[in-house]
Coordinates of C-alpha atoms in Angstrom, one line a residue:
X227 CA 0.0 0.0 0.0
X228 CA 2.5 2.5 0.9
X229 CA 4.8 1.4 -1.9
X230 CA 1.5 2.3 -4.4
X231 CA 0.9 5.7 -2.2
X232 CA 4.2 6.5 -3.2
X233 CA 4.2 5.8 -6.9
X234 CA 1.4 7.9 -7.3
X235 CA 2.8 11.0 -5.4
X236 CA 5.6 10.9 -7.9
X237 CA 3.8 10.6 -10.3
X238 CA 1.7 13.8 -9.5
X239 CA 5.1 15.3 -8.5
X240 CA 6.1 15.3 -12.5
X241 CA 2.9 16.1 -13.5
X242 CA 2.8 19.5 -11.1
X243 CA 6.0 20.7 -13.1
X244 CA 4.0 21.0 -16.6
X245 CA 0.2 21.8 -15.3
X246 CA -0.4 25.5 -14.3
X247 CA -3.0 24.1 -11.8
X248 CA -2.8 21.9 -9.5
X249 CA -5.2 18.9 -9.9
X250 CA -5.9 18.6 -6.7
X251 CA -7.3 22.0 -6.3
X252 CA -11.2 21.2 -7.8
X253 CA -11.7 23.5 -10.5
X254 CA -14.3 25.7 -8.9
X255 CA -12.5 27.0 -6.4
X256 CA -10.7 30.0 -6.9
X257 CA -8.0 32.3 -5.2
X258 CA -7.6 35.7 -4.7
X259 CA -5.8 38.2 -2.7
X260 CA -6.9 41.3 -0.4
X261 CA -4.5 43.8 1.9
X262 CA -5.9 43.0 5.4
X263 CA -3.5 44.6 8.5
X264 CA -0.8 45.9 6.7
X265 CA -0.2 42.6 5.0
X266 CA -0.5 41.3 1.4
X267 CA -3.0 38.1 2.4
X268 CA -3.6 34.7 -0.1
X269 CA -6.7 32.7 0.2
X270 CA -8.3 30.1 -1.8
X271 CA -12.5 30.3 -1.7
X272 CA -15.1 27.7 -3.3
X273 CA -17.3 29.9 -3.4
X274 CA -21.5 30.1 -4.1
X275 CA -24.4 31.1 -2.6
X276 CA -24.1 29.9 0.6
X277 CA -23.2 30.1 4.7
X278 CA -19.7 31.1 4.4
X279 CA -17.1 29.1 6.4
X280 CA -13.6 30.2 7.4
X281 CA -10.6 28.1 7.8
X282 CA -7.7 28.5 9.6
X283 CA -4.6 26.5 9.2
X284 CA -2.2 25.4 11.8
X285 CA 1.7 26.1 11.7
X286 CA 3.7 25.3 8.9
X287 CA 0.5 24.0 7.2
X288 CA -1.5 26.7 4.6
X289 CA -4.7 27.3 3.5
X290 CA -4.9 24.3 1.2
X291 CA -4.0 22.1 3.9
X292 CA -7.7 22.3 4.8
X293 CA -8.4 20.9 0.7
X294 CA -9.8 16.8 2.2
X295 CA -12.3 18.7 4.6
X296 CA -13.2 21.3 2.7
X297 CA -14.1 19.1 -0.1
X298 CA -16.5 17.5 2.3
X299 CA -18.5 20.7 3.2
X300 CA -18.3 22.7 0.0
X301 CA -21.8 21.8 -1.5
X302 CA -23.3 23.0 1.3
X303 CA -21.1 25.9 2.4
X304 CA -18.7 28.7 0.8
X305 CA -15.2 28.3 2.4
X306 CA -12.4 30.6 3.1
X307 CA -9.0 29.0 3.2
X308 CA -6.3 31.5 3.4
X309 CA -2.7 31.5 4.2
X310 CA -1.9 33.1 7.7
X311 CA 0.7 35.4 7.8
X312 CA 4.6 34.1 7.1
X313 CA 2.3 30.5 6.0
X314 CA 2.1 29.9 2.2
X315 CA 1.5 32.6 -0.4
X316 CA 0.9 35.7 2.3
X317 CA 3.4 38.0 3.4
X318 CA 6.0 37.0 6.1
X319 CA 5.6 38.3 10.0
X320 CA 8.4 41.4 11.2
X321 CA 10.5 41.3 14.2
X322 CA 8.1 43.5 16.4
X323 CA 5.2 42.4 15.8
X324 CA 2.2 41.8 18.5
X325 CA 1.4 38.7 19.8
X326 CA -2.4 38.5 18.7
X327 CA -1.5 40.1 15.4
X328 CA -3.1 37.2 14.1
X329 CA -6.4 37.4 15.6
X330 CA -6.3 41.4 14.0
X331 CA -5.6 39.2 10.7
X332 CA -8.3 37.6 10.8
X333 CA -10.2 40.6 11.6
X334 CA -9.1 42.3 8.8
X335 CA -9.6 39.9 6.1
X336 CA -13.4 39.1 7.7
X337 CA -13.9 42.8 7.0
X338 CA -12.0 43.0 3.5
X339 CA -14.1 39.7 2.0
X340 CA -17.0 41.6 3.5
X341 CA -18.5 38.0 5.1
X342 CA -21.4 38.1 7.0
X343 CA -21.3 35.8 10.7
X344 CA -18.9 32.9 8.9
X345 CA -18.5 29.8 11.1
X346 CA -14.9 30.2 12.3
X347 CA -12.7 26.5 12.3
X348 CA -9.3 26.1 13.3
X349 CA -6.6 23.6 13.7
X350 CA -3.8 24.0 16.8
X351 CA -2.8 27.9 15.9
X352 CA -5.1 28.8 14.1
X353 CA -7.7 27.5 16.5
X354 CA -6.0 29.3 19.0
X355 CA -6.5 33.0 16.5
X356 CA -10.3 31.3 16.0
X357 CA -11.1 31.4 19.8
X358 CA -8.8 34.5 20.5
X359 CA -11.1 36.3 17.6
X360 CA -14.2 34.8 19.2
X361 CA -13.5 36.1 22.2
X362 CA -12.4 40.0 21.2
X363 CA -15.4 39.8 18.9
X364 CA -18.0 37.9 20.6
X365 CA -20.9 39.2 17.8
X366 CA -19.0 38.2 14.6
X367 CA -18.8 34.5 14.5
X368 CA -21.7 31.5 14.0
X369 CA -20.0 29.4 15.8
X370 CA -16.6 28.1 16.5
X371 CA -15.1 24.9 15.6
X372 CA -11.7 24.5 17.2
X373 CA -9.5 21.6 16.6
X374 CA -7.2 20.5 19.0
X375 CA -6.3 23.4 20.9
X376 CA -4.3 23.0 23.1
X377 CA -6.8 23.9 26.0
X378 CA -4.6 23.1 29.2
X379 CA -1.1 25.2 29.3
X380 CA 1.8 23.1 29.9
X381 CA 3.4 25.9 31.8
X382 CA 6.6 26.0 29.3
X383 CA 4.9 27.8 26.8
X384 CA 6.6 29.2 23.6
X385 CA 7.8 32.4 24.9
X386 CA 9.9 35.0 23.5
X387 CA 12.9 33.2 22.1
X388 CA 16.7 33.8 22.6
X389 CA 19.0 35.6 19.6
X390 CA 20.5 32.0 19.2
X391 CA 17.3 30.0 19.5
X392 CA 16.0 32.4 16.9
X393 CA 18.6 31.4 14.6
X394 CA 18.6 28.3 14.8
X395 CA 14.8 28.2 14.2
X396 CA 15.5 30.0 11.0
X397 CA 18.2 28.0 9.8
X398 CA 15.6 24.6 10.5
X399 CA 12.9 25.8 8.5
X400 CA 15.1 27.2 5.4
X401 CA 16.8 23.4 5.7
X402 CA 12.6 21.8 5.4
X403 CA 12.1 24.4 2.6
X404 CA 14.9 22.9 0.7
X405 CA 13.8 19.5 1.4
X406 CA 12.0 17.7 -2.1
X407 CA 8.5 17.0 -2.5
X408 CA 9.6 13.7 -2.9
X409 CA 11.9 13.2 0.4
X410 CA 9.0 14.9 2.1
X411 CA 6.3 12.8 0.7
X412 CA 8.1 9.7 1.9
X413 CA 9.1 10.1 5.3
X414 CA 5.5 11.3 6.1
X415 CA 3.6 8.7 4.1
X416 CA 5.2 6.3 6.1
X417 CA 3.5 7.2 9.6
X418 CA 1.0 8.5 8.2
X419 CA -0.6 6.2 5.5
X420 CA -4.3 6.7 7.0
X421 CA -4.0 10.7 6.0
X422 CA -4.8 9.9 2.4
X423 CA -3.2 11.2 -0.8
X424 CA -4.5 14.7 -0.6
X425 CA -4.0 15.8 2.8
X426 CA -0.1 14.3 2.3
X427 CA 0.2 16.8 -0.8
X428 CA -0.9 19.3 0.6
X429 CA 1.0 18.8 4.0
X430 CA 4.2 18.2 2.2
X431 CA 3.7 21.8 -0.1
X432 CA 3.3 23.7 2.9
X433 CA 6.5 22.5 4.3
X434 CA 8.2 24.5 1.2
X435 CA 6.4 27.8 2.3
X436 CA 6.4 28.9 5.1
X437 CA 8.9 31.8 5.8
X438 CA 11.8 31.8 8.3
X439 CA 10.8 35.2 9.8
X440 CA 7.7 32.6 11.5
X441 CA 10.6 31.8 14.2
X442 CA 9.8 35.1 15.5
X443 CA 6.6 33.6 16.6
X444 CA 5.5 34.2 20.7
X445 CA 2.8 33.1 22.8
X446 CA 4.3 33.7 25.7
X447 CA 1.6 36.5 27.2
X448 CA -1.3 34.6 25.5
X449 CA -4.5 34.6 27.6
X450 CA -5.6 30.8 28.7
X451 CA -8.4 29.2 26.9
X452 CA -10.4 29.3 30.0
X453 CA -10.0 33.1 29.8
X454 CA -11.0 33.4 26.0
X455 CA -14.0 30.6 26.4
X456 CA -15.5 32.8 29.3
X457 CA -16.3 35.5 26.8
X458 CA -17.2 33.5 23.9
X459 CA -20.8 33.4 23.6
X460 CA -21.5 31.4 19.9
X461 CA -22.1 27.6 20.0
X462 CA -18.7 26.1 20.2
X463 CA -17.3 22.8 19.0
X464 CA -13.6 21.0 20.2
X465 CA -12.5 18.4 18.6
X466 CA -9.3 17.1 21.1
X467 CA -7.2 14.2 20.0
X468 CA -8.3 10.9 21.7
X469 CA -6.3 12.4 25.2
X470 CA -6.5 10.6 28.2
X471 CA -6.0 10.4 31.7
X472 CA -5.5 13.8 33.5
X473 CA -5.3 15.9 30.9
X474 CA -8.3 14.4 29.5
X475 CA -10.1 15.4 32.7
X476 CA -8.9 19.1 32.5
X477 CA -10.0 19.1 29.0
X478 CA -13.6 18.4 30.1
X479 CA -13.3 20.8 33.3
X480 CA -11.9 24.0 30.5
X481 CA -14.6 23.2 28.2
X482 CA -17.1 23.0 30.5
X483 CA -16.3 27.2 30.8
X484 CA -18.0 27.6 27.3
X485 CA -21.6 29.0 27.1
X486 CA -22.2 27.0 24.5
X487 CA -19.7 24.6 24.4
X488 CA -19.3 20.7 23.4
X489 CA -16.5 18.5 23.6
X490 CA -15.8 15.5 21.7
X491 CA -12.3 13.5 22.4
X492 CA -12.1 11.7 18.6
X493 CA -11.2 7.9 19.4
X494 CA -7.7 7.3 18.0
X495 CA -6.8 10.9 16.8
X496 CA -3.5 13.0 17.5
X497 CA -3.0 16.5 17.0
X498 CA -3.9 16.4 13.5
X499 CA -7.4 15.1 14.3
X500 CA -9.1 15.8 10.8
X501 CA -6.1 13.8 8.9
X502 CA -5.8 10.9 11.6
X503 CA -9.5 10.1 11.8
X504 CA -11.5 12.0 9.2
X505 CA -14.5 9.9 9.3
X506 CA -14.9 10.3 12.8
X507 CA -13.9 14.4 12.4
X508 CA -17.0 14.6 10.3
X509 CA -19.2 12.4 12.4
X510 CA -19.0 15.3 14.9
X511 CA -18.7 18.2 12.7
X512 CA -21.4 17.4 11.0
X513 CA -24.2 17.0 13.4
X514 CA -23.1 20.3 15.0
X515 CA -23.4 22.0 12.0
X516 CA -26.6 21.2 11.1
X517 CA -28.0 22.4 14.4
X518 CA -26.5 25.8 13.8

């Protein structure tokens, strides 16, 4: 099986280098671009008539990471996949730059696209921005779907890094941007058969993207989810990775903060929930969804 997985990927990998589009983009969607907080900002959309849905990727990851869900939910909703910022196609972070500059992102590009209470879902930073934004602007969202947050603080942190640390972060992400699609492709495919052909492409792009300057990157004054979820008032979904023990226990007690708020630990996920166990993602998202 993996052997066949990996026969194929080359075999789009050849085929990428004479198509102008990528084939695993479905032809209906388009892209476009908007300024939104001082930054040039990429997003894909699928556009139509419908709710509108936003999408926010987690680090290293861009917009088209989202591509095997979206693909689920696009006859029934228009979705928003950008690029954060220093992620993909959009414009790298600075130096100086606040904390929750992302939230303000989002903000801005909500405001720019002109969409009208979008159901907000993010995956590990970006559903940290998602329930940040909730929280600062409580009247904007739907809903909320957040996707393994990390809900519990671990009391290290990220925190403002050192000159040297910096540096060394830098010099680790220009070394995965100069890795191959191919060398990429394989060490991946090989824990992760069960992520399917175009979440792996997809996964493996985005690891040629994303922009050194990213290692600038703090959370260190971050308020705690149990902060944010006390002033989120939309209906909220989590979906954890299949934790247990303790820190499955302080994920119910957090949760339990949320006005609106349901909790659902996906059997046999990790941190990338919707790629580890995508039929039981959607058997939660879905039902929540349609109560909305």
């Amino acid at each position: 099986m993996k052997i066949a997985l990996a026969s194929i990927f080359i075999s789009l990998f050849v085929s990428l280098s004479v198509t102008a589009r990528d084939p695993y983009i479905p032809s209906t969607w388009t892209k476009g671009w908007v300024m939104a907080n001082g930054i040039r900002m990429h997003y894909w959309r699928t556009g139509g008539d419908k709710p509108q849905m936003l999408m926010a990727h987690g680090y290293s990851d861009t917009g088209l990471c989202w591509t095997s869900i979206a693909q689920e939910l696009d006859d029934r909703y228009d979705i928003i996949l950008p690029d954060a910022r220093g992620f993909g196609l959009t414009d790298p972070p600075s130096k100086d730059e606040p904390v929750d500059v992302q939230v303000e992102d989002l903000a801005a590009l909500i405001k720019e696209l002109g969409l009208k209470k979008p159901i907000l879902m993010g995956h590990s930073m970006g559903s940290s921005s998602v329930a940040w934004f909730s929280a600062r602007y409580p009247a904007v969202p739907k809903a909320a779907i957040l996707v393994d947050p990390r809900l519990v603080s671990s009391g290290s942190g990220f925190g403002p890094r050192s000159p040297e640390e910096t540096a060394k972060a830098m010099a680790d992400i220009i070394k995965r941007n100069n890795m191959t699609y191919e060398a990429l492709i394989d060490g991946q495919i090989k824990n992760h058969p069960e992520w399917g052909i175009t979440a792996l492409h997809f996964w493996a792009l985005s690891k040629q993207l994303y922009h050194p300057n990213t290692a600038y990157r703090s959370s260190g004054d971050r308020p705690s989810m149990s902060e944010l979820f006390e002033k989120i008032k939309c209906p909220t979904l989590i979906l954890k990775a299949d934790n247990q023990g303790a820190e499955r226990e302080e994920n119910i007690k957090v949760a339990s903060i949320l006005r609106k708020g349901k909790l659902v630990h996906v059997e046999g996920a990790g941190h990338t929930v919707h790629w580890d166990q995508k039929e039981r993602f959607l058997a939660a998202l879905n039902p929540f969804l349609k109560q909305l």
